[in-house]
Amino acid sequence: MDERLLDVDRYGVLRVPGLVWVSLIVLTRHWFLFFFMVFTGQALVGEKGAPWLPMLAQLPVVLLLLAGGRRMPEARPMIRQIWRMGPLLVSVTAVLNLAWMAWSLYVSDDWRLRPELMLVCFSVLDTLIAWSTFTSQHVRQIFTEFPAGSEAK
């Protein structure tokens, strides 16, 4: 038996491991770029502005991160539904990130090794995260569990 399936939190559901949180954060990297731009006072519009399209593509996992932060018995039904849809939301975001990367490389006038290599590395990470979400029994089980509400007791 997988010992990770015995690691439960105070509500009796599987604890979300740090690697899952890091994976979700990697999938939402453009949101962190946006927050960095806001805090450093950079322009949010124009050619050097915020990456609005990839941020929109990463919105499903942003919602999943918020739902994960609300994994408590008093959470609303919508939060519970978002959490249960975790593998689907991760996959949709990974595919949209890959599409954004492909489009970015296709329309690029100026090719430089390091930025393009970074895009490819993030694409590999996105693919691995989506793949592991579906192939890991532990991760799939995490997304099926949510603390029972007070009405279920």
CSV table of C-alpha atoms in Angstrom, one decimal:
chain,number,residue,atom,x,y,z
A,1,MET,CA,0.0,0.0,0.0
A,2,ASP,CA,1.2,3.5,-0.8
A,3,GLU,CA,2.0,5.2,2.5
A,4,ARG,CA,1.2,8.6,1.0
A,5,LEU,CA,-2.5,7.5,1.1
A,6,LEU,CA,-2.2,7.6,4.9
A,7,ASP,CA,-1.1,11.2,5.1
A,8,VAL,CA,-4.3,13.0,6.1
A,9,ASP,CA,-5.0,16.5,7.4
A,10,ARG,CA,-7.0,17.5,10.5
A,11,TYR,CA,-10.2,17.0,8.5
A,12,GLY,CA,-9.4,13.4,7.6
A,13,VAL,CA,-8.7,13.9,3.9
A,14,LEU,CA,-5.5,13.4,2.0
A,15,ARG,CA,-3.0,16.3,2.5
A,16,VAL,CA,-2.0,18.0,-0.7
A,17,PRO,CA,1.8,17.5,-1.0
A,18,GLY,CA,4.1,20.4,-1.7
A,19,LEU,CA,5.0,19.1,-5.2
A,20,VAL,CA,1.3,19.3,-6.2
A,21,TRP,CA,1.2,23.0,-5.0
A,22,VAL,CA,4.5,23.8,-6.9
A,23,SER,CA,3.1,22.1,-10.0
A,24,LEU,CA,-0.1,24.2,-9.9
A,25,ILE,CA,2.1,27.4,-9.4
A,26,VAL,CA,4.2,26.5,-12.4
A,27,LEU,CA,1.0,26.2,-14.5
A,28,THR,CA,0.1,29.7,-13.4
A,29,ARG,CA,3.5,31.4,-14.0
A,30,HIS,CA,2.0,34.3,-16.0
A,31,TRP,CA,-0.1,35.3,-13.0
A,32,PHE,CA,3.1,35.6,-10.9
A,33,LEU,CA,4.7,37.6,-13.7
A,34,PHE,CA,1.7,39.9,-13.6
A,35,PHE,CA,2.0,40.4,-9.8
A,36,PHE,CA,5.7,41.1,-10.2
A,37,MET,CA,4.8,43.8,-12.9
A,38,VAL,CA,2.2,45.4,-10.6
A,39,PHE,CA,4.6,45.5,-7.6
A,40,THR,CA,7.5,46.9,-9.6
A,41,GLY,CA,5.3,49.6,-11.3
A,42,GLN,CA,5.8,48.3,-14.9
A,43,ALA,CA,3.3,49.0,-17.7
A,44,LEU,CA,0.3,46.7,-17.7
A,45,VAL,CA,-0.8,47.5,-21.3
A,46,GLY,CA,0.9,47.8,-24.6
A,47,GLU,CA,3.6,45.7,-26.2
A,48,LYS,CA,5.6,45.2,-23.0
A,49,GLY,CA,2.4,45.0,-20.9
A,50,ALA,CA,0.9,42.1,-19.0
A,51,PRO,CA,0.4,38.8,-20.8
A,52,TRP,CA,-3.4,38.9,-20.8
A,53,LEU,CA,-4.1,35.9,-23.1
A,54,PRO,CA,-1.9,33.4,-21.2
A,55,MET,CA,-3.3,34.7,-17.9
A,56,LEU,CA,-6.8,34.0,-19.2
A,57,ALA,CA,-5.6,30.5,-20.3
A,58,GLN,CA,-4.3,29.9,-16.8
A,59,LEU,CA,-7.4,31.0,-15.0
A,60,PRO,CA,-8.7,27.4,-14.5
A,61,VAL,CA,-5.7,26.5,-12.4
A,62,VAL,CA,-5.9,29.8,-10.5
A,63,LEU,CA,-9.4,28.8,-9.5
A,64,LEU,CA,-8.1,25.4,-8.6
A,65,LEU,CA,-5.4,27.0,-6.4
A,66,LEU,CA,-8.1,29.1,-4.7
A,67,ALA,CA,-10.3,26.0,-4.2
A,68,GLY,CA,-7.4,24.1,-2.7
A,69,GLY,CA,-6.8,26.9,-0.2
A,70,ARG,CA,-10.5,26.5,0.9
A,71,ARG,CA,-10.4,22.7,1.5
A,72,MET,CA,-12.4,23.0,4.7
A,73,PRO,CA,-15.7,21.6,5.8
A,74,GLU,CA,-17.5,25.0,5.5
A,75,ALA,CA,-16.5,25.4,1.9
A,76,ARG,CA,-19.3,26.2,-0.6
A,77,PRO,CA,-20.5,23.6,-3.1
A,78,MET,CA,-18.9,25.5,-6.0
A,79,ILE,CA,-15.5,25.3,-4.3
A,80,ARG,CA,-15.9,21.5,-3.9
A,81,GLN,CA,-16.9,21.1,-7.6
A,82,ILE,CA,-13.9,23.1,-8.7
A,83,TRP,CA,-11.6,20.9,-6.6
A,84,ARG,CA,-13.1,17.7,-8.0
A,85,MET,CA,-12.5,18.9,-11.5
A,86,GLY,CA,-8.8,19.4,-10.7
A,87,PRO,CA,-7.4,16.9,-13.3
A,88,LEU,CA,-9.5,18.4,-16.1
A,89,LEU,CA,-8.6,22.0,-15.1
A,90,VAL,CA,-4.9,21.1,-15.0
A,91,SER,CA,-5.1,19.4,-18.4
A,92,VAL,CA,-7.0,22.3,-20.0
A,93,THR,CA,-4.5,24.8,-18.7
A,94,ALA,CA,-1.5,22.7,-19.8
A,95,VAL,CA,-3.0,22.4,-23.4
A,96,LEU,CA,-3.7,26.2,-23.5
A,97,ASN,CA,-0.2,26.9,-22.3
A,98,LEU,CA,1.2,24.6,-25.0
A,99,ALA,CA,-0.9,26.4,-27.6
A,100,TRP,CA,0.3,29.8,-26.4
A,101,MET,CA,3.9,28.6,-26.6
A,102,ALA,CA,3.5,27.3,-30.1
A,103,TRP,CA,1.8,30.5,-31.2
A,104,SER,CA,4.5,32.6,-29.6
A,105,LEU,CA,7.2,30.7,-31.4
A,106,TYR,CA,5.3,30.8,-34.7
A,107,VAL,CA,4.9,34.6,-34.7
A,108,SER,CA,8.3,35.4,-33.3
A,109,ASP,CA,10.5,37.6,-35.5
A,110,ASP,CA,13.5,37.5,-33.4
A,111,TRP,CA,14.8,34.1,-32.3
A,112,ARG,CA,17.2,33.9,-29.4
A,113,LEU,CA,18.3,30.6,-27.8
A,114,ARG,CA,17.6,31.2,-24.1
A,115,PRO,CA,14.1,32.6,-24.3
A,116,GLU,CA,12.9,29.9,-26.7
A,117,LEU,CA,14.7,27.2,-24.7
A,118,MET,CA,12.9,28.5,-21.6
A,119,LEU,CA,9.5,28.3,-23.4
A,120,VAL,CA,10.3,24.7,-24.5
A,121,CYS,CA,11.3,23.8,-20.9
A,122,PHE,CA,8.0,25.2,-19.5
A,123,SER,CA,6.1,23.3,-22.2
A,124,VAL,CA,7.8,20.1,-21.1
A,125,LEU,CA,6.9,20.9,-17.5
A,126,ASP,CA,3.3,21.6,-18.4
A,127,THR,CA,3.1,18.3,-20.3
A,128,LEU,CA,4.6,16.3,-17.4
A,129,ILE,CA,2.3,18.0,-14.9
A,130,ALA,CA,-0.8,17.1,-16.9
A,131,TRP,CA,0.5,13.6,-17.5
A,132,SER,CA,1.3,13.0,-13.8
A,133,THR,CA,-2.1,14.3,-12.8
A,134,PHE,CA,-3.8,11.5,-14.7
A,135,THR,CA,-1.3,8.7,-14.1
A,136,SER,CA,-0.6,9.1,-10.4
A,137,GLN,CA,-3.2,7.3,-8.2
A,138,HIS,CA,-2.2,9.5,-5.3
A,139,VAL,CA,-2.8,12.8,-7.1
A,140,ARG,CA,-6.1,11.5,-8.6
A,141,GLN,CA,-7.2,10.5,-5.1
A,142,ILE,CA,-6.4,13.9,-3.7
A,143,PHE,CA,-8.7,15.5,-6.2
A,144,THR,CA,-11.6,13.2,-5.2
A,145,GLU,CA,-11.4,14.1,-1.5
A,146,PHE,CA,-12.8,17.2,0.2
A,147,PRO,CA,-13.6,17.6,3.9
A,148,ALA,CA,-17.3,16.7,4.6
A,149,GLY,CA,-19.5,19.7,5.3
A,150,SER,CA,-21.4,20.1,8.5
A,151,GLU,CA,-24.6,19.0,6.7
A,152,ALA,CA,-23.0,15.6,5.9
A,153,LYS,CA,-22.2,14.8,9.5
